[in-house]
Structures are given as structure tokens and as C-alpha cells.
Amino acid sequence: MERSQFWSSAVSGIAIGVGVCVAGLSMSHALFEARSSARSVSVKGLAEREVGADLVVWPLTFESMSNDLNDLQTQVETKRLAIRRYLEAAGFDGAEISQSAPRIRDTQSEVVYGQGTAPKFRYIAQATLTLRTNKITVVKEAIEKAGDLIGKGVVLVGENYGRTTEFLFTGLNEIKPAMIEEATKNARKAAEQFAKDSGSKVGKIRSASQGLFTITDRDMNSPDRKNVRVVTTVEYYLND
């Protein structure tokens, strides 16, 4: 082999070797960057707020008993009128009060032949007037004084039939944005603490998901006070 060909082959070999080394370094750097950018931490942020109920649904249920359907109907109408007058005197409008058709039981048809004795009254009617209002304070006062209806011949039995007064909060959409912002800020604080402990820095958000909002009574004795709660899950990139 001639000397010129020898040096030409040597130079080509060196060039190829250098190219392979450079390519290897570039790939290593790219892999390192990819791995570095994939470092992340997933944290949760909580936001809670206490609010007051802004809607009350109060079912006022009563019973009437008789052996005569006409008399039963008269009793039902009399008690309905007494309840309406009580609610209107307490400060509620007629539009806030609704009523449903009474449910009438024929106890005679329920007695099994040869077992037990027939009840004193054949017909039992159960009727309900429902108050739906945003006058929270007025409702609480009216509930406390509902015993006054006994003097008018009306005994409320709703609680015994699972029909309880509902205090509701309907303004969730108004406080959602602020609560989500608060939960996200708390999540970032948790991420920053994690990054500090690991010698890193918090980068941009990689992904985020919002949990469900929950509304519960503050406690069993204060159904008009509500706790609103939401938890967000946020994943942040970590930078060195």
C-alpha cells in the first residue's frame, strides 16, 4: 500500500471514530435531558370553607283519623289551614308553601282475618305541606315554636317518617374558582417543601385534576352551617 493511501485510510478512520464519539455524547446528553425533564412530584392540595345554608325545605306532615271519609277530609283541610296560617304569621309568603294530596289508608283492608283486632279508626290520612324558602333565620325560629300548632289540633309527625328538614347550600358555583385556586396554592406549597427536602426546585405543572366538591353539615346540631371541601391533585416538574 502506498504511503498516501495509508494516510488517507488513517484519517478516514479517525474521522469516523470522532463522529461516533460525538454522536454517543449527543445521545447521552439527550437521554440525560429527557430523564431530567421527566422528574416530577405529585401532591394534593386541600381547600375548606364554612358557609351558611341559603335554602330550607321544611316538610310539615300530620295525620288525621276517622271512620268517615267526609269527616276525614274536613279534618285534613282544617289542619292544612291551621299550618298555612301559622307559617304566614311567622313571615312566609303563600308562594313558599306547597301541599300534596293526602295518602289515605284503609286499615280495615289491612286486618288479617283471625289475627289481631280491628283498629279504632278505619281511615288514616297523612298529608304534608312543604315550606321552601331562603329565610333561614325565620325558619329556625318557626321550627322552635312549632309546638304552638298542638294548641290548634295539629301534631307534626314528619320526623317519624324520615321526612326531615333540609338545610341546603346552593351557592357552590360562586365559590368554586376561589377554592380551586386555594387548593392549587396549597398543593404547590407541598411540592416546594418536597423539592426543598430533595434539593430540587418546582417547575411547571405537568398535570392536574380536580376532586369532587363535598358539602356536609358542620356538626349534627348545626345543619344550617356547612363545610365545603375540595382536594386537587397536581403534578409538578422538578428542576435541579
CSV table of C-alpha atoms in Angstrom, one decimal:
chain,number,residue,atom,x,y,z
A,1,MET,CA,0.0,0.0,0.0
A,2,GLU,CA,1.3,3.4,-0.9
A,3,ARG,CA,2.0,5.9,1.8
A,4,SER,CA,-0.6,8.4,0.5
A,5,GLN,CA,-3.3,5.7,0.6
A,6,PHE,CA,-2.2,4.7,4.2
A,7,TRP,CA,-2.6,8.2,5.5
A,8,SER,CA,-5.9,8.6,3.7
A,9,SER,CA,-7.3,5.5,5.3
A,10,ALA,CA,-6.0,6.5,8.7
A,11,VAL,CA,-7.5,9.9,8.5
A,12,SER,CA,-10.9,8.4,7.5
A,13,GLY,CA,-10.8,6.0,10.4
A,14,ILE,CA,-10.0,8.8,12.9
A,15,ALA,CA,-12.8,10.9,11.5
A,16,ILE,CA,-15.3,8.0,11.8
A,17,GLY,CA,-14.2,7.4,15.4
A,18,VAL,CA,-14.6,11.0,16.3
A,19,GLY,CA,-18.0,11.0,14.7
A,20,VAL,CA,-19.1,8.0,16.7
A,21,CYS,CA,-17.8,9.6,19.9
A,22,VAL,CA,-19.6,12.9,19.2
A,23,ALA,CA,-22.8,11.0,18.4
A,24,GLY,CA,-22.5,9.0,21.5
A,25,LEU,CA,-22.1,12.1,23.6
A,26,SER,CA,-25.0,13.8,22.0
A,27,MET,CA,-27.3,10.8,22.6
A,28,SER,CA,-26.1,10.6,26.2
A,29,HIS,CA,-26.8,14.3,26.7
A,30,ALA,CA,-30.3,14.0,25.1
A,31,LEU,CA,-31.1,11.0,27.3
A,32,PHE,CA,-30.0,12.9,30.3
A,33,GLU,CA,-32.2,15.9,29.4
A,34,ALA,CA,-35.1,13.6,28.8
A,35,ARG,CA,-34.7,11.9,32.1
A,36,SER,CA,-34.2,15.2,33.8
A,37,SER,CA,-37.4,16.7,32.3
A,38,ALA,CA,-39.3,13.6,33.4
A,39,ARG,CA,-38.6,14.1,37.1
A,40,SER,CA,-41.8,15.2,38.8
A,41,VAL,CA,-43.7,15.1,42.1
A,42,SER,CA,-47.5,14.6,42.6
A,43,VAL,CA,-49.1,16.4,45.5
A,44,LYS,CA,-52.6,17.1,46.8
A,45,GLY,CA,-53.9,20.5,47.9
A,46,LEU,CA,-56.9,20.9,50.2
A,47,ALA,CA,-59.3,23.8,50.5
A,48,GLU,CA,-62.1,24.1,53.0
A,49,ARG,CA,-64.7,26.8,53.7
A,50,GLU,CA,-67.5,27.1,56.2
A,51,VAL,CA,-70.7,28.6,54.7
A,52,GLY,CA,-74.3,29.2,55.8
A,53,ALA,CA,-77.2,27.4,54.2
A,54,ASP,CA,-79.2,29.5,51.8
A,55,LEU,CA,-82.2,27.3,51.2
A,56,VAL,CA,-84.5,25.4,53.6
A,57,VAL,CA,-87.0,22.7,52.8
A,58,TRP,CA,-89.3,22.0,55.7
A,59,PRO,CA,-92.0,19.3,55.3
A,60,LEU,CA,-94.8,19.6,57.8
A,61,THR,CA,-96.5,16.3,58.0
A,62,PHE,CA,-99.6,15.5,60.0
A,63,GLU,CA,-102.2,12.7,60.3
A,64,SER,CA,-105.9,12.6,60.7
A,65,MET,CA,-108.1,9.6,61.6
A,66,SER,CA,-111.8,8.9,61.2
A,67,ASN,CA,-114.3,6.2,60.3
A,68,ASP,CA,-116.0,8.5,57.8
A,69,LEU,CA,-114.3,9.8,54.7
A,70,ASN,CA,-116.1,13.1,54.6
A,71,ASP,CA,-115.2,13.8,58.2
A,72,LEU,CA,-111.6,12.8,57.4
A,73,GLN,CA,-111.5,15.3,54.5
A,74,THR,CA,-112.7,18.0,56.8
A,75,GLN,CA,-110.0,17.3,59.3
A,76,VAL,CA,-107.3,17.4,56.7
A,77,GLU,CA,-108.5,20.7,55.3
A,78,THR,CA,-108.8,22.2,58.8
A,79,LYS,CA,-105.3,21.2,59.8
A,80,ARG,CA,-103.8,22.4,56.4
A,81,LEU,CA,-105.4,25.8,57.0
A,82,ALA,CA,-104.0,25.9,60.5
A,83,ILE,CA,-100.5,25.2,59.3
A,84,ARG,CA,-100.7,27.8,56.5
A,85,ARG,CA,-101.9,30.5,58.9
A,86,TYR,CA,-99.1,29.6,61.3
A,87,LEU,CA,-96.4,29.9,58.5
A,88,GLU,CA,-97.8,33.1,57.1
A,89,ALA,CA,-98.0,34.6,60.6
A,90,ALA,CA,-94.3,33.6,61.0
A,91,GLY,CA,-93.4,35.7,58.0
A,92,PHE,CA,-93.6,33.4,54.9
A,93,ASP,CA,-95.4,34.0,51.7
A,94,GLY,CA,-98.0,31.8,50.3
A,95,ALA,CA,-95.8,31.1,47.2
A,96,GLU,CA,-93.3,29.5,49.6
A,97,ILE,CA,-95.8,26.9,50.7
A,98,SER,CA,-97.0,23.9,48.7
A,99,GLN,CA,-99.1,20.9,49.5
A,100,SER,CA,-99.5,17.4,48.2
A,101,ALA,CA,-102.5,15.1,48.0
A,102,PRO,CA,-103.1,13.2,51.3
A,103,ARG,CA,-102.3,9.5,51.5
A,104,ILE,CA,-105.2,7.6,52.9
A,105,ARG,CA,-105.0,4.1,54.4
A,106,ASP,CA,-108.0,1.8,54.8
A,107,THR,CA,-107.0,-0.1,57.9
A,108,GLN,CA,-109.9,-2.5,57.6
A,109,SER,CA,-108.3,-4.0,54.5
A,110,GLU,CA,-105.1,-4.5,56.3
A,111,VAL,CA,-106.5,-6.6,59.1
A,112,VAL,CA,-105.8,-10.3,58.5
A,113,TYR,CA,-108.8,-12.5,59.2
A,114,GLY,CA,-108.5,-14.2,62.6
A,115,GLN,CA,-105.4,-12.2,63.6
A,116,GLY,CA,-105.5,-9.2,65.9
A,117,THR,CA,-108.3,-6.8,66.4
A,118,ALA,CA,-109.6,-4.0,64.1
A,119,PRO,CA,-108.2,-0.5,64.9
A,120,LYS,CA,-110.4,2.2,66.4
A,121,PHE,CA,-110.4,4.2,63.2
A,122,ARG,CA,-110.8,2.7,59.7
A,123,TYR,CA,-109.3,5.6,57.7
A,124,ILE,CA,-105.9,7.3,58.4
A,125,ALA,CA,-104.8,10.2,56.2
A,126,GLN,CA,-101.3,11.5,56.1
A,127,ALA,CA,-100.8,14.9,54.5
A,128,THR,CA,-97.8,17.2,54.0
A,129,LEU,CA,-97.3,20.9,53.5
A,130,THR,CA,-93.8,21.8,52.3
A,131,LEU,CA,-92.1,25.2,53.0
A,132,ARG,CA,-89.3,26.1,50.7
A,133,THR,CA,-87.6,29.3,51.5
A,134,ASN,CA,-84.3,31.2,51.8
A,135,LYS,CA,-85.3,32.9,55.1
A,136,ILE,CA,-83.0,30.8,57.2
A,137,THR,CA,-83.3,32.7,60.5
A,138,VAL,CA,-87.1,32.9,60.2
A,139,VAL,CA,-87.4,29.2,59.6
A,140,LYS,CA,-85.3,28.3,62.6
A,141,GLU,CA,-87.5,30.5,64.8
A,142,ALA,CA,-90.6,28.9,63.3
A,143,ILE,CA,-89.3,25.4,63.9
A,144,GLU,CA,-88.6,26.2,67.6
A,145,LYS,CA,-92.2,27.5,68.0
A,146,ALA,CA,-93.8,24.7,66.0
A,147,GLY,CA,-95.2,23.3,69.3
A,148,ASP,CA,-97.8,26.1,69.1
A,149,LEU,CA,-99.6,24.1,66.4
A,150,ILE,CA,-100.6,21.5,69.1
A,151,GLY,CA,-102.9,24.0,70.5
A,152,LYS,CA,-104.6,24.2,67.1
A,153,GLY,CA,-105.1,20.5,67.0
A,154,VAL,CA,-102.1,19.8,64.7
A,155,VAL,CA,-99.4,17.3,65.7
A,156,LEU,CA,-96.4,17.1,63.3
A,157,VAL,CA,-95.1,13.6,62.6
A,158,GLY,CA,-92.6,14.2,59.8
A,159,GLU,CA,-89.6,13.2,61.8
A,160,ASN,CA,-91.1,9.8,62.5
A,161,TYR,CA,-91.5,9.1,58.8
A,162,GLY,CA,-88.0,10.0,57.7
A,163,ARG,CA,-89.1,13.4,56.4
A,164,THR,CA,-86.6,15.8,58.0
A,165,THR,CA,-85.9,19.5,57.5
A,166,GLU,CA,-83.2,20.1,54.9
A,167,PHE,CA,-80.8,23.0,55.1
A,168,LEU,CA,-79.1,23.3,51.7
A,169,PHE,CA,-76.3,25.4,50.2
A,170,THR,CA,-76.8,26.3,46.6
A,171,GLY,CA,-74.0,28.8,46.0
A,172,LEU,CA,-71.3,26.4,45.2
A,173,ASN,CA,-70.6,27.8,41.7
A,174,GLU,CA,-69.9,31.2,43.2
A,175,ILE,CA,-67.1,29.9,45.5
A,176,LYS,CA,-65.6,27.2,43.2
A,177,PRO,CA,-63.0,29.3,41.4
A,178,ALA,CA,-61.6,30.7,44.7
A,179,MET,CA,-61.5,27.3,46.4
A,180,ILE,CA,-59.8,25.7,43.4
A,181,GLU,CA,-57.2,28.5,43.4
A,182,GLU,CA,-56.6,28.0,47.1
A,183,ALA,CA,-56.3,24.2,46.8
A,184,THR,CA,-53.8,24.6,43.9
A,185,LYS,CA,-51.7,27.1,46.0
A,186,ASN,CA,-51.6,24.6,48.9
A,187,ALA,CA,-50.6,21.9,46.5
A,188,ARG,CA,-47.7,24.0,45.3
A,189,LYS,CA,-46.6,24.7,48.9
A,190,ALA,CA,-46.4,20.9,49.5
A,191,ALA,CA,-44.4,20.5,46.3
A,192,GLU,CA,-42.0,23.2,47.2
A,193,GLN,CA,-41.4,21.6,50.6
A,194,PHE,CA,-40.7,18.2,48.9
A,195,ALA,CA,-38.4,19.9,46.4
A,196,LYS,CA,-36.5,21.7,49.2
A,197,ASP,CA,-36.0,18.4,51.0
A,198,SER,CA,-34.7,16.7,47.9
A,199,GLY,CA,-32.5,19.6,46.7
A,200,SER,CA,-34.7,20.4,43.7
A,201,LYS,CA,-36.9,23.3,42.5
A,202,VAL,CA,-40.5,23.2,41.5
A,203,GLY,CA,-41.1,23.7,37.8
A,204,LYS,CA,-44.2,24.0,35.7
A,205,ILE,CA,-47.4,21.9,36.2
A,206,ARG,CA,-47.2,18.6,34.4
A,207,SER,CA,-50.8,17.6,35.0
A,208,ALA,CA,-53.7,18.5,37.4
A,209,SER,CA,-57.0,17.0,38.3
A,210,GLN,CA,-59.8,18.4,40.5
A,211,GLY,CA,-61.5,16.3,43.0
A,212,LEU,CA,-65.3,16.4,43.8
A,213,PHE,CA,-66.6,19.1,46.0
A,214,THR,CA,-68.3,17.8,49.1
A,215,ILE,CA,-70.9,19.7,51.3
A,216,THR,CA,-71.5,18.4,54.8
A,217,ASP,CA,-73.1,19.7,58.0
A,218,ARG,CA,-70.6,21.4,60.2
A,219,ASP,CA,-72.0,19.2,63.0
A,220,MET,CA,-75.2,17.3,63.8
A,221,ASN,CA,-76.5,20.2,65.9
A,222,SER,CA,-75.9,22.9,63.2
A,223,PRO,CA,-77.4,21.7,59.9
A,224,ASP,CA,-77.6,25.3,58.8
A,225,ARG,CA,-73.8,25.6,58.8
A,226,LYS,CA,-72.0,23.7,56.1
A,227,ASN,CA,-68.4,22.7,55.4
A,228,VAL,CA,-67.4,22.8,51.7
A,229,ARG,CA,-64.3,20.8,50.8
A,230,VAL,CA,-62.3,20.0,47.7
A,231,VAL,CA,-59.0,18.3,47.1
A,232,THR,CA,-56.9,18.8,43.9
A,233,THR,CA,-54.1,16.6,42.7
A,234,VAL,CA,-51.3,18.4,40.9
A,235,GLU,CA,-48.1,17.0,39.4
A,236,TYR,CA,-45.1,19.4,39.0
A,237,TYR,CA,-41.9,19.0,37.1
A,238,LEU,CA,-38.8,19.1,39.3
A,239,ASN,CA,-35.7,21.0,38.2
A,240,ASP,CA,-32.2,20.8,39.7
